[in-house]
Short mmCIF file of C-alpha atoms in Angstrom, two decimals:
data_model
loop_
_atom_site.label_atom_id
_atom_site.label_comp_id
_atom_site.label_asym_id
_atom_site.label_seq_id
_atom_site.Cartn_x
_atom_site.Cartn_y
_atom_site.Cartn_z
CA MET A 1 16.48 118.72 -5.64
CA PRO A 2 14.55 121.05 -3.29
CA VAL A 3 14.93 124.02 -5.61
CA VAL A 4 12.91 127.03 -4.52
CA ALA A 5 13.74 129.13 -7.57
CA SER A 6 16.29 129.14 -10.38
CA TYR A 7 16.26 131.87 -13.02
CA VAL A 8 18.60 133.49 -15.51
CA TYR A 9 18.83 137.30 -15.62
CA ARG A 10 20.15 139.81 -18.12
CA ASP A 11 20.21 143.59 -17.64
CA GLY A 12 18.09 143.26 -14.50
CA HIS A 13 15.29 141.29 -16.16
CA ARG A 14 14.37 137.64 -15.80
CA VAL A 15 15.12 135.83 -19.05
CA ARG A 16 14.10 132.24 -18.36
CA ALA A 17 13.94 129.48 -15.80
CA ALA A 18 17.18 127.59 -15.22
CA PRO A 19 16.68 123.85 -14.71
CA LEU A 20 19.55 122.23 -12.86
CA SER A 21 21.13 120.51 -15.82
CA GLU A 22 24.10 121.14 -18.07
CA GLU A 23 21.82 122.63 -20.71
CA GLY A 24 19.66 124.59 -18.26
CA LEU A 25 22.68 126.23 -16.62
CA ARG A 26 24.39 127.21 -19.87
CA LEU A 27 24.68 131.01 -19.86
CA GLU A 28 25.27 133.57 -22.57
CA PRO A 29 27.58 136.57 -22.12
CA GLY A 30 26.01 139.22 -19.89
CA GLN A 31 23.75 136.73 -18.11
CA PHE A 32 23.85 135.42 -14.56
CA VAL A 33 21.81 132.80 -12.72
CA TRP A 34 20.33 133.06 -9.25
CA ILE A 35 19.57 129.66 -7.72
CA GLY A 36 17.81 129.19 -4.40
CA LEU A 37 18.02 125.82 -2.60
CA VAL A 38 16.76 124.42 0.69
CA ASP A 39 18.67 121.63 2.49
CA PRO A 40 20.17 119.96 -0.62
CA THR A 41 21.78 116.52 -0.37
CA ASP A 42 25.35 115.70 -1.43
CA GLU A 43 24.25 113.95 -4.61
CA GLU A 44 21.83 116.69 -5.59
CA PHE A 45 24.50 119.34 -5.21
CA ASP A 46 27.04 117.65 -7.49
CA ILE A 47 25.74 119.22 -10.70
CA LEU A 48 26.28 122.73 -9.33
CA VAL A 49 29.74 121.80 -8.07
CA ARG A 50 30.73 120.58 -11.54
CA ARG A 51 29.09 123.41 -13.46
CA PHE A 52 30.46 126.31 -11.39
CA ARG A 53 33.60 124.57 -10.08
CA LEU A 54 32.76 125.26 -6.47
CA HIS A 55 35.61 124.72 -4.04
CA PRO A 56 35.38 121.41 -2.10
CA LEU A 57 35.94 123.08 1.29
CA ALA A 58 33.14 125.57 0.68
CA VAL A 59 30.87 122.78 -0.55
CA GLU A 60 31.61 120.76 2.57
CA ASP A 61 30.66 123.71 4.78
CA ALA A 62 27.54 124.44 2.75
CA LEU A 63 26.25 120.90 3.06
CA ALA A 64 27.24 120.32 6.70
CA ALA A 65 25.64 123.50 8.06
CA HIS A 66 26.18 124.51 11.72
CA GLN A 67 28.54 127.29 10.66
CA MET A 68 29.10 130.70 12.19
CA PRO A 69 28.88 133.78 9.93
CA LYS A 70 31.98 134.16 7.79
CA VAL A 71 33.36 135.22 4.42
CA GLU A 72 35.82 133.01 2.54
CA VAL A 73 37.51 133.57 -0.80
CA TYR A 74 38.38 130.66 -3.09
CA GLY A 75 40.14 132.00 -6.15
CA ARG A 76 37.57 134.09 -8.01
CA GLU A 77 34.71 132.60 -5.98
CA LEU A 78 33.18 134.05 -2.81
CA PHE A 79 31.54 131.96 -0.10
CA VAL A 80 29.44 133.68 2.58
CA VAL A 81 27.69 132.21 5.61
CA ALA A 82 24.95 134.26 7.30
CA ARG A 83 22.78 133.34 10.26
CA THR A 84 19.02 133.86 10.13
CA ALA A 85 16.86 134.38 13.20
CA ALA A 86 13.15 134.20 13.96
CA ARG A 87 11.37 134.48 17.31
CA ILE A 88 9.05 131.60 18.17
CA ASP A 89 7.20 132.04 21.46
CA GLU A 90 9.87 133.07 23.98
CA ARG A 91 12.80 131.60 22.06
CA ILE A 92 14.81 132.62 19.02
CA ALA A 93 15.17 129.97 16.32
CA TYR A 94 18.29 130.17 14.18
CA GLY A 95 18.97 129.06 10.65
CA GLU A 96 21.73 129.50 8.11
CA THR A 97 22.02 130.80 4.59
CA HIS A 98 25.12 129.85 2.62
CA ILE A 99 25.84 131.87 -0.49
CA PHE A 100 28.18 131.14 -3.39
CA VAL A 101 28.92 134.19 -5.52
CA GLY A 102 30.76 134.21 -8.83
CA GLU A 103 30.84 136.49 -11.83
CA ASP A 104 27.86 134.72 -13.42
CA HIS A 105 26.03 133.05 -10.54
CA VAL A 106 24.53 133.37 -7.09
CA ILE A 107 23.64 130.15 -5.25
CA SER A 108 21.85 130.52 -1.92
CA ILE A 109 21.35 127.48 0.31
CA ARG A 110 19.06 127.68 3.31
CA HIS A 111 19.33 125.40 6.33
CA GLY A 112 16.67 125.58 9.03
CA SER A 113 15.35 128.94 7.91
CA ALA A 114 11.60 129.19 7.44
CA ARG A 115 11.83 132.64 5.83
CA ALA A 116 11.86 132.13 2.07
CA HIS A 117 13.51 134.55 -0.37
CA ASN A 118 10.48 134.85 -2.65
CA ALA A 119 9.66 138.34 -1.40
CA LEU A 120 13.28 139.43 -1.83
CA ARG A 121 13.44 138.06 -5.37
CA ALA A 122 10.21 139.85 -6.26
CA GLN A 123 11.54 143.08 -4.74
CA LEU A 124 14.78 142.94 -6.71
CA GLU A 125 13.02 141.96 -9.93
CA ALA A 126 10.79 145.01 -9.48
CA SER A 127 13.95 147.17 -9.61
CA PRO A 128 15.81 146.05 -12.75
CA GLY A 129 18.08 149.07 -12.52
CA GLU A 130 19.48 147.63 -9.30
CA LEU A 131 19.33 143.95 -10.24
CA LYS A 132 21.37 144.53 -13.39
CA ARG A 133 24.37 145.31 -11.16
CA GLY A 134 24.80 141.55 -10.96
CA PRO A 135 25.45 138.77 -8.45
CA ASP A 136 27.18 141.03 -5.93
CA PHE A 137 24.06 143.17 -5.59
CA VAL A 138 21.97 140.03 -5.11
CA LEU A 139 24.39 139.05 -2.32
CA HIS A 140 23.81 142.43 -0.71
CA GLY A 141 20.06 141.97 -1.07
CA ILE A 142 20.14 138.56 0.64
CA LEU A 143 22.27 139.83 3.54
CA ASP A 144 20.11 142.92 3.95
CA PHE A 145 17.00 140.72 3.88
CA ILE A 146 18.45 138.52 6.64
CA VAL A 147 19.62 141.41 8.83
CA ASP A 148 16.32 143.28 8.44
CA ALA A 149 14.63 140.38 10.23
CA TYR A 150 16.77 141.02 13.32
CA SER A 151 15.09 144.30 14.27
CA PRO A 152 11.55 142.92 14.80
CA ILE A 153 13.04 140.24 17.06
CA VAL A 154 14.81 142.89 19.13
CA ASP A 155 11.55 144.90 19.27
CA GLU A 156 9.66 141.91 20.67
CA VAL A 157 12.40 141.08 23.17
CA GLU A 158 12.54 144.73 24.21
CA ASP A 159 8.79 144.75 24.88
CA SER A 160 9.16 141.60 27.01
CA VAL A 161 12.08 143.05 28.97
CA LEU A 162 10.30 146.35 29.64
CA GLU A 163 7.16 144.48 30.68
CA MET A 164 9.14 142.39 33.16
CA GLU A 165 10.94 145.50 34.40
CA GLN A 166 7.58 147.13 35.19
CA LYS A 167 6.33 143.97 36.90
CA THR A 168 9.45 143.93 39.04
CA LEU A 169 8.73 147.45 40.24
CA ASP A 170 5.01 146.84 40.78
CA ALA A 171 5.13 143.49 42.58
CA PHE A 172 7.33 140.57 43.47
CA LEU A 173 8.13 138.24 40.58
CA THR A 174 6.75 134.74 40.63
CA ARG A 175 8.93 131.70 40.02
CA ALA A 176 7.58 131.44 36.46
CA GLU A 177 8.44 135.09 35.77
CA ILE A 178 11.96 134.65 37.12
CA ARG A 179 12.36 131.59 34.89
CA ARG A 180 11.17 133.70 31.97
CA LEU A 181 13.80 136.33 32.81
CA PHE A 182 16.54 133.72 32.65
CA THR A 183 15.17 132.41 29.35
CA VAL A 184 15.20 135.87 27.77
CA ARG A 185 18.70 136.54 29.06
CA ARG A 186 19.98 133.25 27.64
CA GLU A 187 18.39 134.01 24.25
CA LEU A 188 20.00 137.46 24.22
CA LEU A 189 23.42 135.95 24.87
CA LYS A 190 22.94 133.47 22.01
CA PHE A 191 21.83 136.26 19.69
CA ARG A 192 24.81 138.45 20.56
CA ARG A 193 27.11 135.48 19.92
CA ILE A 194 26.19 135.43 16.22
CA LEU A 195 26.14 139.22 15.76
CA GLY A 196 29.89 139.59 16.29
CA PRO A 197 30.88 137.24 13.44
CA MET A 198 28.04 138.63 11.32
CA GLU A 199 29.36 142.16 11.72
CA GLU A 200 32.90 141.02 10.93
CA ALA A 201 31.72 139.22 7.79
CA THR A 202 29.80 142.21 6.44
CA ARG A 203 32.72 144.50 7.26
CA ARG A 204 35.11 142.29 5.30
CA LEU A 205 32.87 142.45 2.24
CA GLN A 206 33.46 146.21 2.11
CA SER A 207 37.14 145.76 1.27
CA LEU A 208 37.22 142.62 -0.89
CA ASP A 209 38.91 143.01 -4.25
CA LEU A 210 37.31 140.31 -6.39
CA PRO A 211 35.99 140.26 -9.96
CA CYS A 212 32.56 139.28 -8.62
CA ILE A 213 32.39 142.28 -6.22
CA ASP A 214 32.04 145.62 -7.97
CA ALA A 215 33.50 148.68 -6.25
CA ASP A 216 30.16 150.49 -6.59
CA VAL A 217 28.42 147.80 -4.51
CA ARG A 218 30.84 147.84 -1.56
CA PRO A 219 29.18 150.82 0.17
CA TYR A 220 25.97 148.79 0.30
CA PHE A 221 27.71 146.21 2.46
CA ARG A 222 28.69 149.03 4.83
CA ASP A 223 25.00 149.77 5.28
CA VAL A 224 24.36 146.13 6.23
CA SER A 225 27.29 146.22 8.65
CA ASP A 226 25.94 149.39 10.27
CA HIS A 227 22.56 147.71 10.68
CA VAL A 228 24.18 144.77 12.44
CA GLN A 229 26.05 147.18 14.72
CA ARG A 230 22.83 148.96 15.65
CA VAL A 231 21.15 145.66 16.49
CA GLY A 232 24.15 144.70 18.61
CA ALA A 233 24.01 148.02 20.46
CA ARG A 234 20.32 147.54 21.19
CA LEU A 235 20.96 144.03 22.48
CA GLY A 236 23.68 145.41 24.73
CA GLY A 237 21.22 147.94 26.13
CA LEU A 238 18.62 145.22 26.72
CA ASN A 239 21.20 143.10 28.48
CA ASP A 240 21.97 146.04 30.79
CA ILE A 241 18.26 146.46 31.53
CA LEU A 242 17.95 142.76 32.28
CA SER A 243 20.90 142.96 34.66
CA SER A 244 19.19 145.89 36.40
CA VAL A 245 15.94 143.91 36.62
CA PHE A 246 17.81 141.03 38.24
CA GLU A 247 19.44 143.39 40.73
CA VAL A 248 16.16 145.11 41.59
CA ALA A 249 14.35 141.78 41.91
CA ASN A 250 17.11 140.52 44.20
CA LEU A 251 17.02 143.68 46.34
CA LEU A 252 13.24 143.55 46.61
CA GLU A 253 13.37 139.89 47.57
CA GLN A 254 15.96 140.64 50.23
CA GLN A 255 13.78 143.48 51.47
CA ARG A 256 10.75 141.20 51.57
CA GLN A 257 12.64 138.53 53.47
CA GLY A 258 14.00 141.17 55.83
CA GLY A 259 10.45 142.39 56.47
CA ILE A 260 9.31 138.87 57.26
CA THR A 261 12.26 138.40 59.61
CA ARG A 262 11.47 141.65 61.43
CA LYS A 263 7.84 140.67 61.84
CA LEU A 264 8.79 137.28 63.22
CA ALA A 265 11.26 138.90 65.61
CA SER A 266 8.61 141.42 66.73
CA TRP A 267 6.02 138.74 67.49
CA ALA A 268 8.67 136.66 69.21
CA ALA A 269 9.48 139.63 71.47
CA LEU A 270 5.80 140.20 72.24
CA LEU A 271 5.35 136.55 73.18
CA ALA A 272 8.57 136.49 75.18
CA VAL A 273 7.39 139.16 77.66
CA PRO A 274 4.39 137.28 79.15
CA THR A 275 6.36 134.05 78.94
CA ALA A 276 9.22 135.54 80.96
CA ILE A 277 6.95 137.13 83.57
CA ALA A 278 4.87 133.97 83.91
CA GLY A 279 8.05 131.94 84.20
CA ILE A 280 9.46 134.12 86.95
CA TYR A 281 6.36 134.02 89.10
CA GLY A 282 5.81 130.38 88.40
CA MET A 283 8.92 129.34 90.31
CA ASN A 284 6.98 129.08 93.64
CA PHE A 285 9.82 130.11 95.96
CA ASP A 286 8.75 130.89 99.53
CA PHE A 287 10.61 134.17 99.70
CA MET A 288 8.92 135.97 96.78
CA PRO A 289 6.86 138.82 98.29
CA GLU A 290 4.68 139.22 95.23
CA LEU A 291 3.38 135.68 95.56
CA HIS A 292 1.48 136.58 98.72
CA TRP A 293 0.25 139.95 97.46
CA ARG A 294 -3.54 140.05 97.16
CA TYR A 295 -3.39 141.82 93.79
CA GLY A 296 -0.29 140.03 92.46
CA TYR A 297 -2.22 138.17 89.75
CA TYR A 298 -3.77 141.35 88.39
CA GLY A 299 -0.49 143.19 88.76
CA ALA A 300 1.31 140.56 86.67
CA LEU A 301 -1.35 140.80 83.95
CA ILE A 302 -1.17 144.59 83.92
CA LEU A 303 2.64 144.43 83.74
CA MET A 304 2.45 142.01 80.79
CA LEU A 305 -0.12 144.16 79.01
CA THR A 306 1.82 147.38 79.61
CA ILE A 307 5.13 146.03 78.32
CA CYS A 308 3.52 144.28 75.35
CA THR A 309 1.56 147.42 74.44
CA GLY A 310 4.74 149.50 74.60
CA LEU A 311 6.58 147.03 72.38
CA PHE A 312 3.68 146.83 69.94
CA VAL A 313 3.51 150.62 69.58
CA THR A 314 7.28 150.80 69.12
CA PHE A 315 7.29 148.09 66.46
CA LYS A 316 4.42 149.78 64.64
CA ARG A 317 6.25 153.11 64.60
CA THR A 318 9.39 151.50 63.21
CA LYS A 319 7.27 149.54 60.70
CA TRP A 320 8.39 146.19 61.99
CA LEU A 321 4.73 145.21 62.24
#
């Protein structure tokens, strides 16, 4: 089995390793076991199902993955699904952590999450006064560890959004930059989609009345829920900024296209004047006095130049050229 770590604890201190066997998972009063797994198979998970009498529906969810954040109660057993997130290049990669919590055990199962719990385990083991609270405090630690990873992602996305906002104001966005805007916006929408259920799950943990959840630990879940809310609020602000960037980019593009249209219209008007004058005096009718005027040719040129100069000056003043 892909076991990352499996240890027995008493009074906040690690007692021994806990091999996944009937003998290895036998616990004495006052002890609990914390088992960490990564992508276990059905067969490999059977021993834990038998030993801790895990509910079949929870086991099915834990093995199938692709679950949204939730909290489910099965008798005296608690099953929690949390979504992990990590930013890779311009995209956010998501994973899942499924957690079984009982009075004497915590079983965490990671799917698609590259962020191991070794640092969290070391942190909790360094504070035996906290770890001795039991499995419910380990559950809080795992959820807090997962949610803490959200903020750096939001920081990076925020930097990208503000950078693109400044680029929008300084110059016209290229096609690649516009594509990047849409990518960031899509990733924000995906991220916000998991935050709602995550907040609901952590909020529910505050009011659960189970033997495996001590009343003294419930306020800690409120802290996790508040953290999720803050992340959600920041994402909402970033989404508003992105919407503004799209609006500004659209307005600037319309302005640019309008400027091009005005320039084309101005040059068309300048070219139309000599064309019209030349067309009129190119008709060769007998009864056109100017055709027999000695200075008619020069007069036509001067007329063209005068009108075109007047139009050019006017267009320059109105910033059409």
